[in-house]
């Protein structure tokens, strides 16, 4: 671990970070400062990550860093539980989590820069399959994929050019050589012009050469237009075929189906759609709303400290104990009606889950059917491109098989004829060999006879003379034609050669100029980035100086012997506030415990007082009612005495 921290500290002290850390200052960094260091390292890899985390919510910071680490393919050690620990540690700025990430990033900064740059262009945007059924969306997605492939090719070429080691000195040398070659070409062109001017009708020949060049350029332009129109025609044919296939499938469905089956199918679709609209989608929408509400609630709450987490854990434990107590009470009651209801609820939940699963399977089957239909249409189009015919079905396929059978019989007959011809060819070849052998024998006999007569080589000399005379006549005729062609095409060929040389030279110069412009543009961007980084570093230095001044004042106040000065230290104030809050929390928990223990008896006593109050109120009402209903002149006996009411 110490080697890892030392490597991180050394890397951060170098360019481009220049943090000037030592082991004490780096180890004493707060979680927020450590997260800022990690954000700065990520910003060096991807400039979009240049953010002050004090102006950003913790959830946004964690999401931003996790997404970039996922793109860079960082894999923390451990299983799924360790992954959750890694996310929590990244949110709170835990050192055991941040240190390995910094070590991994600083080891391979250049490689990760390249990966982050490529990820901006090569992370594919997934489009749902139902949207790809739209022709415009499908064409746009296809164009997007083609541009992505073109970017891959260009980036590979760029990397190869970087490896090849071209330098500005070599480019300038090539440019100077090309300029010299250009001057030589201009001189040769002027020399050729002088030679042409001596020829007859040179103006007419130059005019014809210009017309030829114009026609060739026009031919290339027309060929390009023809290719574009072919592509447009191909896309139009594809769209037409898709529409025809849809129309054909709809006609087949309408022709094969009866009214009863159509009604049944429509009823099934209506039931399925009603289920999706009334049950499945509302449930999913409600779950999403709950999740959104929960996330908004989490986002709106301030960042929690260690004491808040401990308090939440204690509340969770208390609620879990209450839940367990309620479950035990419910099990002790053991009400049969509730048991039956729970059984019915369980069965209903099982049925609803099965229904949801079947609906999802049906939806997946529909999507799979649509994808298979698209794949089948693509295969049909490919087959049509290969041989220009469509895939046969039904009776057409049977007729095609019968046609193949008839052709196979014809093929067998032709194959037999070919075998006979091959046998005859072998016989003729053997006859030719025999005749050649006989000819050689006759030639040998002729030579022996010529030697006997004293005129050896006479026949061979005569044949050679005849052959040479024939060759001479052919060569003379060829020379005549060649001279005519050369006289007509000499200037045109030279003009075409010079034009091709000029075009290649101009193309090379243009490509070199574009490369130099790109390099200048890149250097300007780097200059701007360095300037912005310089200003940002100055601001960070000023902030660090302010923080260092505060830390120095705090240290002076903390180590001061004056108690009044020592009480002004932030650490003492925080310690005092923490102690006060802990005492207050302890008192509140004790008060909560007392209230929870006396809650039952107090509620019972309050109920008894309410009942007593209600009873007294009832007696009062009865007494008043009895007095109002007593008639005048009635004698009432009370306490052994008679009383007359007037």
Coordinates of C-alpha atoms in Angstrom, one line a residue:
X1 CA 0.0 0.0 0.0
X2 CA 2.9 2.4 0.8
X3 CA 4.4 1.8 -2.7
X4 CA 1.0 2.5 -4.2
X5 CA 0.7 5.8 -2.3
X6 CA 4.2 6.8 -3.2
X7 CA 3.6 6.1 -6.9
X8 CA 0.4 8.2 -6.8
X9 CA 2.1 11.0 -5.0
X10 CA 5.0 11.1 -7.4
X11 CA 2.8 11.0 -10.5
X12 CA 0.6 13.9 -9.1
X13 CA 3.7 16.0 -8.4
X14 CA 4.8 15.7 -12.0
X15 CA 3.4 17.3 -15.1
X16 CA 0.6 18.1 -15.8
X17 CA -0.8 18.0 -12.2
X18 CA 2.1 19.6 -10.2
X19 CA 0.3 19.1 -6.8
X20 CA 3.5 19.3 -4.6
X21 CA 2.2 16.7 -2.2
X22 CA 4.2 14.9 0.5
X23 CA 3.2 11.8 2.4
X24 CA 1.7 13.8 5.3
X25 CA -0.3 16.3 3.2
X26 CA -1.5 13.6 0.8
X27 CA -2.6 11.3 3.6
X28 CA -4.4 14.2 5.4
X29 CA -6.6 15.0 2.4
X30 CA -10.3 15.2 3.2
X31 CA -12.8 12.9 1.3
X32 CA -14.0 15.9 -0.8
X33 CA -10.4 16.9 -1.7
X34 CA -9.6 13.3 -2.6
X35 CA -12.6 13.2 -4.9
X36 CA -11.4 16.4 -6.5
X37 CA -8.0 14.9 -7.1
X38 CA -9.7 11.9 -8.8
X39 CA -11.8 14.2 -10.8
X40 CA -8.7 16.2 -12.0
X41 CA -7.0 12.9 -13.1
X42 CA -10.1 11.9 -15.0
X43 CA -10.2 15.4 -16.6
X44 CA -6.7 14.9 -17.8
X45 CA -7.9 11.7 -19.6
X46 CA -11.2 13.2 -20.8
X47 CA -11.5 17.1 -20.8
X48 CA -15.3 16.9 -20.3
X49 CA -14.6 15.7 -16.7
X50 CA -13.2 19.1 -15.7
X51 CA -15.7 19.9 -13.0
X52 CA -15.5 21.5 -9.5
X53 CA -17.2 18.9 -7.4
X54 CA -18.2 21.5 -4.9
X55 CA -20.7 22.8 -7.5
X56 CA -22.0 19.3 -8.3
X57 CA -24.3 17.0 -6.4
X58 CA -22.7 13.9 -4.9
X59 CA -24.9 11.6 -6.9
X60 CA -24.0 13.3 -10.2
X61 CA -20.3 13.1 -9.3
X62 CA -20.6 9.4 -8.6
X63 CA -22.6 8.8 -11.7
X64 CA -20.1 10.8 -13.9
X65 CA -17.1 9.0 -12.5
X66 CA -18.7 5.5 -12.7
X67 CA -19.7 6.0 -16.3
X68 CA -16.2 7.1 -17.3
X69 CA -14.6 4.3 -15.4
X70 CA -16.9 1.9 -17.1
X71 CA -15.9 3.2 -20.5
X72 CA -12.2 2.9 -19.5
X73 CA -13.0 -0.7 -18.5
X74 CA -11.8 -0.4 -14.9
X75 CA -12.7 -3.6 -12.9
X76 CA -12.5 -3.3 -9.1
X77 CA -11.5 -6.6 -7.4
X78 CA -14.3 -8.6 -5.7
X79 CA -17.8 -9.8 -6.3
X80 CA -21.2 -8.1 -6.4
X81 CA -21.2 -7.1 -2.8
X82 CA -17.7 -5.6 -3.3
X83 CA -19.1 -3.7 -6.2
X84 CA -21.8 -2.1 -4.0
X85 CA -19.1 -1.3 -1.5
X86 CA -17.0 0.3 -4.3
X87 CA -19.9 2.5 -5.3
X88 CA -20.5 3.6 -1.7
X89 CA -16.8 4.3 -1.2
X90 CA -16.7 6.3 -4.4
X91 CA -19.6 8.5 -3.2
X92 CA -18.1 9.2 0.3
X93 CA -14.5 9.5 -0.9
X94 CA -13.1 6.4 0.8
X95 CA -9.3 6.1 0.6
X96 CA -9.3 2.3 0.2
X97 CA -11.5 2.8 -2.9
X98 CA -9.9 5.9 -4.4
X99 CA -6.2 4.9 -4.1
X100 CA -6.5 1.8 -6.4
X101 CA -8.4 3.8 -8.9
X102 CA -5.8 6.6 -8.9
X103 CA -3.0 4.0 -9.2
X104 CA -4.6 2.3 -12.1
X105 CA -5.4 5.6 -14.0
X106 CA -1.9 7.1 -13.5
X107 CA -0.2 3.9 -14.7
X108 CA -1.8 4.1 -18.2
X109 CA -2.8 7.7 -18.7
X110 CA -1.9 7.9 -22.4
X111 CA -3.6 4.6 -23.3
X112 CA -6.8 5.7 -21.4
X113 CA -6.7 9.1 -23.2
X114 CA -6.9 7.3 -26.5
X115 CA -9.7 5.0 -25.2
X116 CA -11.7 7.9 -23.9
X117 CA -11.3 9.8 -27.2
X118 CA -12.4 6.8 -29.2
X119 CA -15.4 6.1 -26.9
X120 CA -16.9 9.4 -27.9
X121 CA -17.3 8.1 -31.5
X122 CA -17.5 4.3 -31.2
X123 CA -20.0 3.8 -28.4
X124 CA -23.0 2.7 -30.5
X125 CA -26.4 4.2 -29.8
X126 CA -28.8 1.4 -29.5
X127 CA -32.1 2.0 -31.4
X128 CA -35.1 -0.1 -30.4
X129 CA -36.2 -2.6 -33.1
X130 CA -39.7 -1.1 -33.4
X131 CA -38.2 2.3 -34.4
X132 CA -36.0 0.6 -37.0
X133 CA -39.2 -0.4 -38.9
X134 CA -39.5 3.2 -40.0
X135 CA -37.6 3.7 -43.3
X136 CA -36.2 7.1 -42.4
X137 CA -34.9 5.9 -39.0
X138 CA -33.5 2.7 -40.6
X139 CA -31.6 4.7 -43.3
X140 CA -30.3 7.2 -40.7
X141 CA -29.1 4.3 -38.5
X142 CA -27.4 2.6 -41.5
X143 CA -25.7 5.9 -42.4
X144 CA -24.6 6.3 -38.7
X145 CA -23.1 2.8 -38.7
X146 CA -21.3 3.5 -42.0
X147 CA -19.9 6.7 -40.6
X148 CA -18.7 4.8 -37.6
X149 CA -16.9 2.3 -39.8
X150 CA -15.4 5.1 -41.8
X151 CA -14.1 6.7 -38.6
X152 CA -12.5 3.4 -37.6
X153 CA -10.8 3.2 -41.0
X154 CA -9.6 6.8 -40.8
X155 CA -8.3 6.4 -37.3
X156 CA -6.3 3.3 -38.3
X157 CA -4.8 5.2 -41.2
X158 CA -4.0 8.1 -38.8
X159 CA -2.3 5.7 -36.4
X160 CA -0.3 4.1 -39.2
X161 CA 0.8 7.6 -40.4
X162 CA 1.9 8.4 -36.8
X163 CA 3.9 5.2 -36.6
X164 CA 5.5 5.8 -40.1
X165 CA 7.4 8.7 -38.6
X166 CA 6.7 11.6 -41.0
X167 CA 8.2 14.9 -39.8
X168 CA 7.9 18.4 -41.0
X169 CA 11.5 18.4 -42.3
X170 CA 10.8 15.5 -44.5
X171 CA 7.6 17.1 -45.7
X172 CA 9.4 20.3 -46.5
X173 CA 12.1 18.3 -48.3
X174 CA 9.4 16.5 -50.3
X175 CA 7.7 19.8 -51.2
X176 CA 10.9 21.3 -52.4
X177 CA 11.6 18.2 -54.5
X178 CA 8.1 18.4 -55.9
X179 CA 8.6 22.1 -56.8
X180 CA 11.8 21.3 -58.6
X181 CA 10.0 18.5 -60.4
X182 CA 7.2 20.9 -61.3
X183 CA 9.7 23.4 -62.8
X184 CA 11.2 20.5 -64.8
X185 CA 7.8 19.5 -66.0
X186 CA 7.0 23.1 -67.0
X187 CA 10.2 23.3 -69.0
X188 CA 9.5 20.0 -70.7
X189 CA 6.0 21.1 -71.5
X190 CA 7.4 24.3 -73.1
X191 CA 9.9 22.2 -75.1
X192 CA 7.1 20.0 -76.3
X193 CA 5.0 23.0 -77.2
X194 CA 7.9 24.2 -79.4
X195 CA 8.2 20.8 -81.0
X196 CA 4.4 20.7 -81.6
X197 CA 4.3 24.2 -83.2
X198 CA 6.6 23.0 -86.0
X199 CA 4.1 20.2 -86.9
X200 CA 1.3 20.8 -89.3
X201 CA -2.3 21.5 -87.9
X202 CA -0.9 21.6 -84.4
X203 CA -3.8 24.0 -83.3
X204 CA -6.3 21.5 -84.5
X205 CA -4.6 18.6 -82.7
X206 CA -4.4 20.6 -79.5
X207 CA -8.1 21.4 -79.8
X208 CA -8.8 17.7 -80.3
X209 CA -6.7 16.8 -77.2
X210 CA -8.6 19.4 -75.1
X211 CA -11.9 18.0 -76.3
X212 CA -10.7 14.5 -75.5
X213 CA -9.8 15.5 -71.9
X214 CA -13.2 17.3 -71.5
X215 CA -15.0 14.2 -72.7
X216 CA -13.0 12.0 -70.4
X217 CA -13.9 14.2 -67.4
X218 CA -17.5 14.2 -68.5
X219 CA -17.4 10.4 -68.8
X220 CA -16.1 10.1 -65.3
X221 CA -18.8 12.5 -64.0
X222 CA -21.5 10.6 -65.9
X223 CA -20.2 7.3 -64.5
X224 CA -20.4 8.7 -61.0
X225 CA -23.9 9.9 -61.6
X226 CA -24.8 6.5 -63.0
X227 CA -23.4 4.8 -59.9
X228 CA -25.4 7.2 -57.6
X229 CA -28.6 6.5 -59.6
X230 CA -27.9 2.8 -59.4
X231 CA -27.7 3.1 -55.6
X232 CA -30.9 5.1 -55.5
X233 CA -32.6 2.6 -57.7
X234 CA -31.3 -0.2 -55.4
X235 CA -32.7 1.5 -52.3
X236 CA -36.0 2.2 -54.1
X237 CA -36.3 -1.4 -55.2
X238 CA -35.6 -2.6 -51.6
X239 CA -38.3 -0.3 -50.3
X240 CA -40.7 -1.5 -53.0
X241 CA -39.9 -5.1 -52.2
X242 CA -40.6 -4.5 -48.5
X243 CA -43.9 -2.9 -49.3
X244 CA -44.8 -5.6 -51.7
X245 CA -43.9 -8.3 -49.1
X246 CA -46.1 -6.5 -46.5
X247 CA -48.9 -6.2 -49.0
X248 CA -48.5 -9.9 -50.0
X249 CA -48.6 -11.0 -46.4
X250 CA -51.6 -8.9 -45.6
X251 CA -53.4 -10.3 -48.7
X252 CA -52.5 -13.8 -47.7
X253 CA -53.8 -13.2 -44.2
X254 CA -57.0 -11.7 -45.6
X255 CA -57.5 -14.5 -48.1
X256 CA -56.7 -17.5 -45.8
X257 CA -58.6 -16.2 -42.9
X258 CA -62.3 -16.7 -42.3
X259 CA -64.6 -14.2 -40.5
X260 CA -64.7 -16.3 -37.4
X261 CA -60.9 -16.7 -37.2
X262 CA -60.5 -13.0 -37.8
X263 CA -62.9 -12.1 -35.1
X264 CA -61.2 -14.6 -32.7
X265 CA -57.8 -13.1 -33.5
X266 CA -59.0 -9.6 -33.1
X267 CA -60.6 -10.5 -29.8
X268 CA -57.3 -12.0 -28.6
X269 CA -55.4 -8.9 -29.7
X270 CA -58.0 -6.7 -28.0
X271 CA -57.7 -8.7 -24.7
X272 CA -53.9 -8.6 -24.9
X273 CA -53.9 -4.9 -25.5
X274 CA -56.4 -4.2 -22.8
X275 CA -54.3 -6.2 -20.4
X276 CA -51.2 -4.3 -21.4
X277 CA -53.0 -0.9 -21.1
X278 CA -55.1 -1.5 -18.0
X279 CA -52.8 -3.7 -15.9
X280 CA -49.2 -4.1 -17.0
X281 CA -48.4 -0.6 -18.2
X282 CA -50.1 1.2 -15.2
X283 CA -48.2 -1.1 -12.8
X284 CA -44.9 -0.3 -14.5
X285 CA -45.8 3.4 -14.6
X286 CA -46.6 3.4 -10.9
X287 CA -43.4 1.6 -10.1
X288 CA -41.4 4.1 -12.2
X289 CA -43.2 7.0 -10.5
X290 CA -42.4 5.5 -7.1
X291 CA -38.8 5.0 -8.0
X292 CA -38.6 8.5 -9.4
X293 CA -40.2 9.9 -6.3
X294 CA -37.7 8.0 -4.1
X295 CA -34.8 9.2 -6.2
X296 CA -36.0 12.8 -6.1
X297 CA -36.4 12.5 -2.4
X298 CA -32.8 11.1 -2.1
X299 CA -31.5 13.9 -4.3
X300 CA -33.2 16.6 -2.4
X301 CA -31.9 15.5 0.9
X302 CA -28.5 16.9 2.0
X303 CA -25.4 14.9 2.2
X304 CA -25.3 12.6 5.2
X305 CA -22.4 12.2 7.6
X306 CA -21.3 9.3 9.7
X307 CA -23.6 10.2 12.6
X308 CA -26.6 10.4 10.3
X309 CA -25.8 7.0 8.9
X310 CA -25.6 5.5 12.4
X311 CA -28.9 7.1 13.4
X312 CA -30.6 5.7 10.2
X313 CA -29.2 2.2 11.0
X314 CA -30.6 2.4 14.6
X315 CA -34.0 3.5 13.2
X316 CA -33.9 0.6 10.7
X317 CA -33.1 -1.9 13.5
X318 CA -35.9 -0.6 15.6
X319 CA -38.4 -0.8 12.7
X320 CA -37.3 -4.3 12.0
X321 CA -37.8 -5.3 15.6
X322 CA -41.3 -3.8 15.5
X323 CA -42.1 -5.7 12.3
X324 CA -40.9 -9.0 13.9
X325 CA -43.1 -8.4 16.9
X326 CA -46.1 -7.7 14.7
X327 CA -45.4 -10.9 12.7
X328 CA -45.2 -12.9 16.0
X329 CA -48.5 -11.5 17.2
X330 CA -50.2 -12.3 13.9
X331 CA -48.8 -15.8 14.1
X332 CA -50.0 -16.2 17.7
X333 CA -53.6 -15.2 16.7
X334 CA -53.6 -17.8 13.9
X335 CA -57.0 -16.7 12.5
X336 CA -58.3 -19.2 10.0
X337 CA -60.1 -16.6 7.9
X338 CA -56.9 -14.6 7.5
X339 CA -55.1 -17.7 6.6
X340 CA -57.6 -18.5 3.8
X341 CA -57.4 -14.9 2.6
X342 CA -53.6 -15.1 2.5
X343 CA -53.8 -18.4 0.6
X344 CA -56.2 -16.8 -1.9
X345 CA -53.9 -13.7 -2.2
X346 CA -50.9 -16.0 -2.8
X347 CA -52.8 -17.8 -5.5
X348 CA -53.9 -14.6 -7.1
X349 CA -50.4 -13.2 -7.0
X350 CA -49.1 -16.4 -8.6
X351 CA -51.7 -16.2 -11.4
X352 CA -50.9 -12.5 -12.0
X353 CA -47.2 -13.2 -12.2
X354 CA -47.9 -16.1 -14.7
X355 CA -50.1 -13.7 -16.6
X356 CA -47.3 -11.1 -16.7
X357 CA -44.8 -13.7 -17.7
X358 CA -47.0 -14.9 -20.6
X359 CA -47.6 -11.4 -21.7
X360 CA -43.9 -10.7 -21.8
X361 CA -43.3 -14.0 -23.6
X362 CA -45.9 -13.0 -26.2
X363 CA -44.3 -9.5 -26.6
X364 CA -40.9 -11.1 -27.0
X365 CA -42.3 -13.6 -29.5
X366 CA -43.9 -10.8 -31.5
X367 CA -40.5 -8.9 -31.6
X368 CA -38.7 -12.1 -32.5
X369 CA -41.2 -12.7 -35.4
X370 CA -40.7 -9.2 -36.6
X371 CA -36.9 -9.5 -36.5
X372 CA -37.1 -12.9 -38.3
X373 CA -39.3 -11.4 -41.0
X374 CA -36.8 -8.5 -41.5
X375 CA -34.0 -11.1 -41.6
X376 CA -35.9 -13.1 -44.2
X377 CA -36.5 -10.1 -46.3
X378 CA -32.8 -9.2 -46.1
X379 CA -31.9 -12.8 -47.1
X380 CA -34.3 -12.6 -50.0
X381 CA -32.8 -9.3 -51.2
X382 CA -29.3 -10.8 -50.9
X383 CA -30.4 -13.8 -53.0
X384 CA -31.9 -11.5 -55.5
X385 CA -28.7 -9.5 -55.7
X386 CA -26.6 -12.7 -56.3
X387 CA -28.6 -14.2 -59.2
X388 CA -31.4 -11.7 -59.8
X389 CA -34.2 -14.1 -58.9
X390 CA -36.5 -14.3 -56.0
X391 CA -36.9 -17.2 -53.5
X392 CA -39.4 -19.7 -54.8
X393 CA -42.4 -20.9 -52.7
X394 CA -45.0 -23.6 -53.0
X395 CA -46.0 -24.6 -56.6
X396 CA -43.2 -22.5 -58.1
X397 CA -40.6 -24.5 -56.1
X398 CA -42.2 -27.8 -57.3
X399 CA -42.1 -26.6 -60.9
X400 CA -38.5 -25.6 -60.4
X401 CA -37.7 -29.1 -59.0
X402 CA -39.3 -30.7 -62.1
X403 CA -37.3 -28.4 -64.3
X404 CA -34.1 -29.4 -62.5
X405 CA -35.0 -33.1 -63.0
X406 CA -35.5 -32.6 -66.8
X407 CA -32.2 -30.7 -66.9
X408 CA -30.4 -33.4 -65.0
X409 CA -31.4 -36.0 -67.7
X410 CA -30.2 -33.6 -70.4
X411 CA -27.0 -33.1 -68.4
X412 CA -26.4 -36.9 -68.2
X413 CA -26.8 -37.2 -71.9
X414 CA -24.4 -34.3 -72.5
X415 CA -22.0 -35.8 -70.1
X416 CA -22.1 -39.1 -72.0
X417 CA -21.4 -37.2 -75.2
X418 CA -18.5 -35.4 -73.6
X419 CA -17.0 -38.8 -72.4
X420 CA -17.3 -40.1 -76.0
X421 CA -15.6 -37.0 -77.3
X422 CA -12.8 -37.3 -74.7
X423 CA -12.2 -40.9 -75.8
X424 CA -12.1 -39.8 -79.5
X425 CA -9.8 -37.0 -78.5
X426 CA -7.4 -39.4 -76.8
X427 CA -7.5 -41.6 -80.0
X428 CA -6.7 -38.6 -82.2
X429 CA -3.9 -37.5 -79.9
X430 CA -2.4 -40.9 -80.1
X431 CA -2.7 -40.8 -84.0
X432 CA -1.0 -37.4 -84.0
X433 CA 1.9 -38.7 -82.0
X434 CA 2.3 -41.6 -84.4
X435 CA 2.2 -39.2 -87.4
X436 CA 4.8 -36.9 -85.7
X437 CA 7.0 -39.9 -85.2
X438 CA 6.6 -41.0 -88.8
X439 CA 7.4 -37.4 -89.9
X440 CA 10.6 -37.4 -87.9
X441 CA 11.6 -40.7 -89.4
X442 CA 11.0 -39.4 -92.9
X443 CA 13.0 -36.2 -92.1
X444 CA 15.9 -38.3 -91.0
X445 CA 15.7 -40.4 -94.2
X446 CA 15.6 -37.2 -96.2
X447 CA 18.7 -35.8 -94.4
X448 CA 20.6 -39.0 -95.0
X449 CA 19.7 -38.9 -98.7
X450 CA 20.8 -35.2 -98.9
X451 CA 24.1 -36.1 -97.4
X452 CA 24.6 -38.9 -99.9
X453 CA 23.8 -36.5 -102.7
X454 CA 26.0 -33.8 -101.3
X455 CA 23.3 -31.2 -100.7
X456 CA 22.8 -31.5 -96.9
X457 CA 20.5 -28.9 -95.3
X458 CA 18.7 -28.0 -98.5
X459 CA 15.1 -28.7 -97.3
X460 CA 15.8 -26.9 -93.9
X461 CA 17.2 -23.9 -95.6
X462 CA 14.3 -23.6 -98.0
X463 CA 11.8 -23.8 -95.1
X464 CA 13.7 -21.2 -93.2
X465 CA 13.7 -18.8 -96.1
X466 CA 10.0 -19.2 -96.6
X467 CA 9.4 -18.6 -92.9
X468 CA 11.7 -15.5 -92.8
X469 CA 10.1 -14.0 -95.8
X470 CA 6.6 -14.5 -94.3
X471 CA 7.8 -12.9 -91.0
X472 CA 9.4 -10.0 -92.9
X473 CA 6.2 -9.2 -94.7
X474 CA 4.3 -9.3 -91.4
X475 CA 6.9 -7.1 -89.7
X476 CA 6.8 -4.6 -92.6
X477 CA 3.0 -4.4 -92.4
X478 CA 3.1 -4.0 -88.6
X479 CA 5.7 -1.2 -88.9
X480 CA 3.5 0.6 -91.3
X481 CA 0.5 0.4 -88.9
X482 CA 2.7 1.4 -86.0
X483 CA 4.1 4.4 -87.7
X484 CA 0.6 5.6 -88.6
X485 CA -0.6 5.0 -85.0
X486 CA 2.5 6.8 -83.5
X487 CA 2.0 9.7 -85.8
X488 CA -1.6 10.1 -84.7
X489 CA -1.3 9.3 -80.9
X490 CA 2.1 10.6 -80.0
X491 CA 1.0 14.0 -78.8
X492 CA -2.1 12.6 -77.1
X493 CA -0.1 10.1 -75.1
X494 CA 2.5 12.6 -74.0
X495 CA -0.3 15.0 -73.0
X496 CA -2.0 12.3 -71.0
X497 CA 1.2 11.3 -69.3
X498 CA 2.1 14.9 -68.3
X499 CA -1.5 15.5 -67.1
X500 CA -1.4 12.3 -65.0
X501 CA 2.0 13.3 -63.5
X502 CA 0.7 16.8 -62.8
X503 CA -2.5 15.5 -61.2
X504 CA -0.5 13.1 -59.0
X505 CA 1.9 15.9 -58.0
X506 CA -1.0 18.3 -57.2
X507 CA -2.8 15.6 -55.2
X508 CA 0.3 14.9 -53.2
X509 CA 0.8 18.6 -52.5
X510 CA -2.8 19.1 -51.5
X511 CA -2.7 16.1 -49.1
X512 CA 0.5 17.4 -47.6
X513 CA -1.0 20.8 -47.2
X514 CA -4.1 19.4 -45.5
X515 CA -1.9 17.4 -43.2
X516 CA 0.0 20.5 -42.2
X517 CA -3.2 22.4 -41.7
X518 CA -4.5 19.7 -39.4
X519 CA -1.3 19.6 -37.4
X520 CA -1.4 23.4 -37.0
X521 CA -5.1 23.2 -35.9
X522 CA -4.2 20.5 -33.4
X523 CA -1.3 22.5 -32.0
X524 CA -3.6 25.6 -31.6
X525 CA -6.1 23.5 -29.7
X526 CA -3.3 22.1 -27.5
X527 CA -2.2 25.7 -26.9
X528 CA -5.7 26.8 -25.9
X529 CA -6.0 23.8 -23.6
X530 CA -2.7 24.5 -22.0
X531 CA -3.7 28.1 -21.4
X532 CA -7.0 27.1 -19.8
X533 CA -5.2 24.5 -17.7
X534 CA -2.7 27.2 -16.7
X535 CA -5.5 29.6 -15.6
X536 CA -7.2 26.8 -13.8
X537 CA -4.0 25.7 -12.1
X538 CA -3.4 29.3 -10.9
X539 CA -6.9 29.4 -9.5
X540 CA -6.4 26.1 -7.7
X541 CA -3.0 27.4 -6.3
X542 CA -4.8 30.5 -4.9
X543 CA -7.5 28.3 -3.4
X544 CA -4.9 26.0 -1.9
X545 CA -3.0 29.0 -0.5
X546 CA -6.2 30.2 1.2
X547 CA -6.8 26.8 2.5
X548 CA -3.2 26.5 3.7
X549 CA -3.5 29.9 5.4
X550 CA -6.7 28.7 7.1
X551 CA -5.0 25.4 8.1
X552 CA -2.0 27.4 9.5
X553 CA -4.3 29.6 11.5
X554 CA -6.2 26.6 12.8
X555 CA -2.9 24.9 13.8
X556 CA -1.7 28.0 15.6
X557 CA -5.0 28.3 17.5
X558 CA -5.0 24.6 18.3
X559 CA -1.5 24.4 19.7
X560 CA -1.8 27.8 21.4
X561 CA -1.4 27.8 25.3
X562 CA -4.1 30.5 25.6
X563 CA -7.4 28.7 26.3
X564 CA -9.4 31.7 24.9
X565 CA -7.5 31.5 21.6
X566 CA -7.8 27.7 21.6
X567 CA -11.6 27.8 22.0
X568 CA -11.7 29.8 18.7
X569 CA -10.2 26.8 16.8
X570 CA -12.7 25.2 14.3
X571 CA -11.8 21.8 15.5
X572 CA -12.7 22.7 19.1
X573 CA -16.0 24.3 17.9
X574 CA -16.8 21.2 15.9
X575 CA -15.9 18.9 18.7
X576 CA -18.1 21.0 21.1
X577 CA -21.0 21.0 18.7
X578 CA -20.6 17.3 18.1
X579 CA -20.7 16.6 21.8
X580 CA -23.7 18.8 22.3
X581 CA -25.6 17.1 19.4
X582 CA -24.6 13.7 20.7
X583 CA -25.9 14.6 24.2
X584 CA -29.1 16.0 22.7
X585 CA -29.5 12.9 20.6
X586 CA -29.0 10.7 23.7
X587 CA -31.6 12.6 25.7
X588 CA -34.0 12.4 22.8
X589 CA -33.5 8.7 22.5
X590 CA -34.1 8.3 26.2
X591 CA -37.2 10.4 26.0
X592 CA -38.4 8.4 23.0
X593 CA -37.8 5.2 25.0
X594 CA -39.8 6.4 28.0
X595 CA -42.6 7.6 25.7
X596 CA -42.6 4.3 23.9
X597 CA -42.8 2.3 27.2
X598 CA -45.5 4.5 28.7
X599 CA -47.5 4.8 25.4
X600 CA -49.7 1.8 26.0
X601 CA -50.7 2.7 29.7
X602 CA -51.2 6.4 28.8
X603 CA -53.4 5.5 25.9
X604 CA -55.4 3.2 28.0
X605 CA -55.8 5.8 30.8
X606 CA -56.8 8.5 28.2
X607 CA -59.4 6.1 26.9
X608 CA -60.8 5.6 30.4
X609 CA -61.0 9.4 30.9
X610 CA -62.8 9.8 27.6
X611 CA -65.3 7.1 28.5
X612 CA -65.9 8.7 31.9
X613 CA -66.4 12.1 30.3
X614 CA -68.8 10.5 27.8
X615 CA -70.7 8.8 30.7
X616 CA -71.0 12.1 32.7
X617 CA -72.2 13.9 29.6
X618 CA -74.8 11.2 29.1
X619 CA -76.1 11.5 32.7
X620 CA -76.2 15.3 32.3
X621 CA -78.3 15.1 29.2
X622 CA -80.7 12.6 30.8
X623 CA -81.2 14.8 33.8
X624 CA -81.9 17.9 31.7
X625 CA -84.3 16.0 29.5
X626 CA -86.1 14.7 32.6
X627 CA -86.5 18.2 34.0
X628 CA -87.8 19.6 30.7
X629 CA -90.5 16.8 30.4
X630 CA -91.8 17.2 34.0
X631 CA -95.3 18.7 33.9
X632 CA -96.4 21.7 36.0
X633 CA -98.2 20.9 39.2
X634 CA -96.5 17.5 39.6
X635 CA -95.5 16.5 43.0
X636 CA -92.0 15.1 43.3
X637 CA -90.9 13.2 46.4
X638 CA -87.2 13.7 47.3
X639 CA -85.5 12.9 50.5
X640 CA -88.8 12.0 52.3
X641 CA -90.4 15.3 51.4
X642 CA -93.1 16.2 48.9
X643 CA -92.4 19.1 46.5
X644 CA -94.9 20.8 44.2
X645 CA -93.7 22.2 40.9
X646 CA -95.7 25.3 39.9

